[in-house]
Short mmCIF file of C-alpha atoms in Angstrom, two decimals:
data_model
loop_
_atom_site.label_atom_id
_atom_site.label_comp_id
_atom_site.label_asym_id
_atom_site.label_seq_id
_atom_site.Cartn_x
_atom_site.Cartn_y
_atom_site.Cartn_z
CA MET A 77 -84.20 -60.07 -8.37
CA GLY A 78 -81.38 -58.94 -10.59
CA GLY A 79 -81.11 -60.76 -13.55
CA SER A 80 -82.66 -60.62 -16.86
CA ALA A 81 -85.73 -59.22 -17.24
CA CYS A 82 -86.78 -61.71 -20.31
CA ASP A 83 -86.80 -63.92 -17.68
CA TYR A 84 -89.54 -62.71 -16.12
CA SER A 85 -92.99 -61.83 -16.72
CA PRO A 86 -94.75 -59.17 -17.43
CA ALA A 87 -91.52 -57.77 -18.58
CA SER A 88 -91.01 -60.79 -21.61
CA ALA A 89 -94.10 -60.28 -22.43
CA ASN A 90 -94.88 -58.33 -26.32
CA LEU A 91 -96.15 -54.39 -26.24
CA VAL A 92 -95.51 -53.13 -22.92
CA LEU A 93 -92.71 -51.12 -21.03
CA THR A 94 -90.45 -52.87 -19.00
CA VAL A 95 -89.37 -50.17 -16.48
CA ALA A 96 -85.45 -50.62 -14.73
CA ALA A 97 -84.31 -48.34 -11.40
CA THR A 98 -81.84 -46.17 -10.96
CA ASN A 99 -80.66 -44.27 -7.66
CA ILE A 100 -80.49 -40.67 -7.00
CA SER A 101 -76.71 -40.58 -8.63
CA ASP A 102 -77.89 -42.31 -11.66
CA GLY A 103 -76.88 -45.64 -11.70
CA SER A 104 -78.19 -48.88 -11.97
CA THR A 105 -79.90 -50.43 -8.70
CA ALA A 106 -78.63 -54.15 -8.22
CA PHE A 107 -82.34 -54.97 -7.30
CA SER A 108 -82.87 -54.33 -10.88
CA THR A 109 -83.62 -55.97 -14.18
CA THR A 110 -81.35 -55.85 -17.26
CA GLY A 111 -81.15 -56.83 -20.79
CA PRO A 112 -82.89 -56.08 -24.38
CA CYS A 113 -86.34 -56.52 -22.64
CA VAL A 114 -85.72 -53.70 -20.47
CA ASP A 115 -87.06 -50.21 -22.05
CA ILE A 116 -86.25 -47.52 -20.20
CA PHE A 117 -84.92 -46.85 -17.13
CA ALA A 118 -86.80 -44.40 -14.40
CA PRO A 119 -85.86 -43.51 -10.49
CA GLY A 120 -86.09 -46.09 -8.65
CA ALA A 121 -84.00 -46.58 -4.82
CA ASP A 122 -84.84 -44.43 -2.02
CA VAL A 123 -87.85 -41.95 -4.02
CA ALA A 124 -89.46 -39.98 -1.05
CA GLY A 125 -93.14 -40.16 -0.60
CA ILE A 126 -96.48 -40.56 2.18
CA ASP A 127 -97.53 -43.63 3.92
CA LEU A 128 -101.28 -44.76 4.45
CA THR A 129 -101.04 -42.87 7.31
CA GLY A 130 -99.34 -39.54 6.02
CA ALA A 131 -95.55 -40.04 7.02
CA GLN A 132 -93.03 -39.17 5.33
CA THR A 133 -91.15 -42.22 3.55
CA THR A 134 -89.23 -43.75 1.30
CA GLN A 135 -89.60 -46.55 -1.27
CA SER A 136 -87.70 -48.18 -3.48
CA GLY A 137 -88.20 -50.92 -6.75
CA THR A 138 -88.74 -51.43 -10.27
CA SER A 139 -92.38 -51.04 -9.48
CA ILE A 140 -91.45 -46.88 -8.45
CA ALA A 141 -90.17 -46.18 -11.07
CA ALA A 142 -93.24 -47.29 -12.95
CA ALA A 143 -95.03 -45.50 -11.48
CA PHE A 144 -92.68 -42.07 -12.66
CA VAL A 145 -92.74 -43.46 -16.10
CA ALA A 146 -96.15 -44.34 -15.63
CA GLY A 147 -97.21 -40.56 -14.33
CA SER A 148 -95.31 -39.29 -16.97
CA LEU A 149 -97.00 -40.77 -19.59
CA ALA A 150 -100.08 -39.64 -18.12
CA VAL A 151 -98.83 -35.47 -18.10
CA GLN A 152 -97.25 -36.76 -21.62
CA TRP A 153 -101.06 -37.82 -22.62
CA SER A 154 -103.12 -34.87 -20.99
CA ARG A 155 -101.06 -32.41 -24.12
CA ASN A 156 -102.48 -34.38 -26.66
CA ARG A 157 -105.32 -36.82 -25.78
CA THR A 158 -105.45 -38.23 -29.96
CA LEU A 159 -102.61 -39.78 -29.70
CA PRO A 160 -101.77 -42.97 -29.86
CA ALA A 161 -100.89 -45.03 -27.70
CA ALA A 162 -97.84 -46.32 -29.79
CA GLN A 163 -96.68 -42.65 -30.87
CA LEU A 164 -97.52 -41.73 -26.94
CA LEU A 165 -94.51 -44.45 -26.21
CA ASP A 166 -91.89 -42.77 -29.05
CA GLU A 167 -91.98 -40.18 -28.31
CA PHE A 168 -91.50 -40.01 -24.35
CA GLY A 169 -88.54 -42.32 -26.02
CA ARG A 170 -87.80 -39.67 -28.19
CA ASN A 171 -87.13 -37.37 -25.33
CA ALA A 172 -85.53 -39.47 -23.26
CA THR A 173 -81.67 -38.78 -21.85
CA ALA A 174 -79.24 -41.75 -23.91
CA GLY A 175 -76.24 -42.39 -21.88
CA VAL A 176 -76.39 -41.55 -18.55
CA VAL A 177 -76.85 -44.56 -16.72
CA GLN A 178 -73.77 -45.92 -14.69
CA GLY A 179 -73.00 -48.98 -13.19
CA LEU A 180 -73.51 -51.57 -16.50
CA ASP A 181 -71.05 -53.07 -19.18
CA PHE A 182 -74.16 -51.92 -20.95
CA SER A 183 -73.13 -53.46 -24.86
CA GLU A 184 -72.27 -56.64 -22.45
CA ALA A 185 -76.25 -56.06 -20.08
CA ASP A 186 -77.80 -55.52 -23.93
CA THR A 187 -79.58 -53.05 -22.20
CA PRO A 188 -80.36 -49.68 -23.36
CA ASN A 189 -79.15 -46.69 -21.61
CA LEU A 190 -81.91 -44.74 -21.78
CA LEU A 191 -83.37 -42.29 -18.55
CA ALA A 192 -86.94 -41.32 -18.90
CA TYR A 193 -87.57 -37.42 -18.98
CA SER A 194 -90.50 -35.87 -18.26
CA ALA A 195 -90.97 -32.25 -18.05
CA GLY A 196 -92.90 -31.70 -16.35
#
């Protein structure tokens, strides 16, 4: 897909968390969108998992990266269930690792160079 996340829905909507995908080397993937509507990157290429039959498989996509972020946010929220959503997202963004995603000219792409971090 690629291109600007701002050209797609729901990524362009207000009050959504838009997740771009990285590979195992923390490189931006060719299928992932970029631009100012992206909030954060997360693992999304060749992620190990289990399919419907129980067999091991790998999956790729921004949907996989978004699931990583959703799970990370759920773990974070489980530690403090009174935390308002806006504060939860703010803390999640502050805990992200800055400057490690490779493969883009981030100033030209106007994309934040933040990699989601989850302390299990």
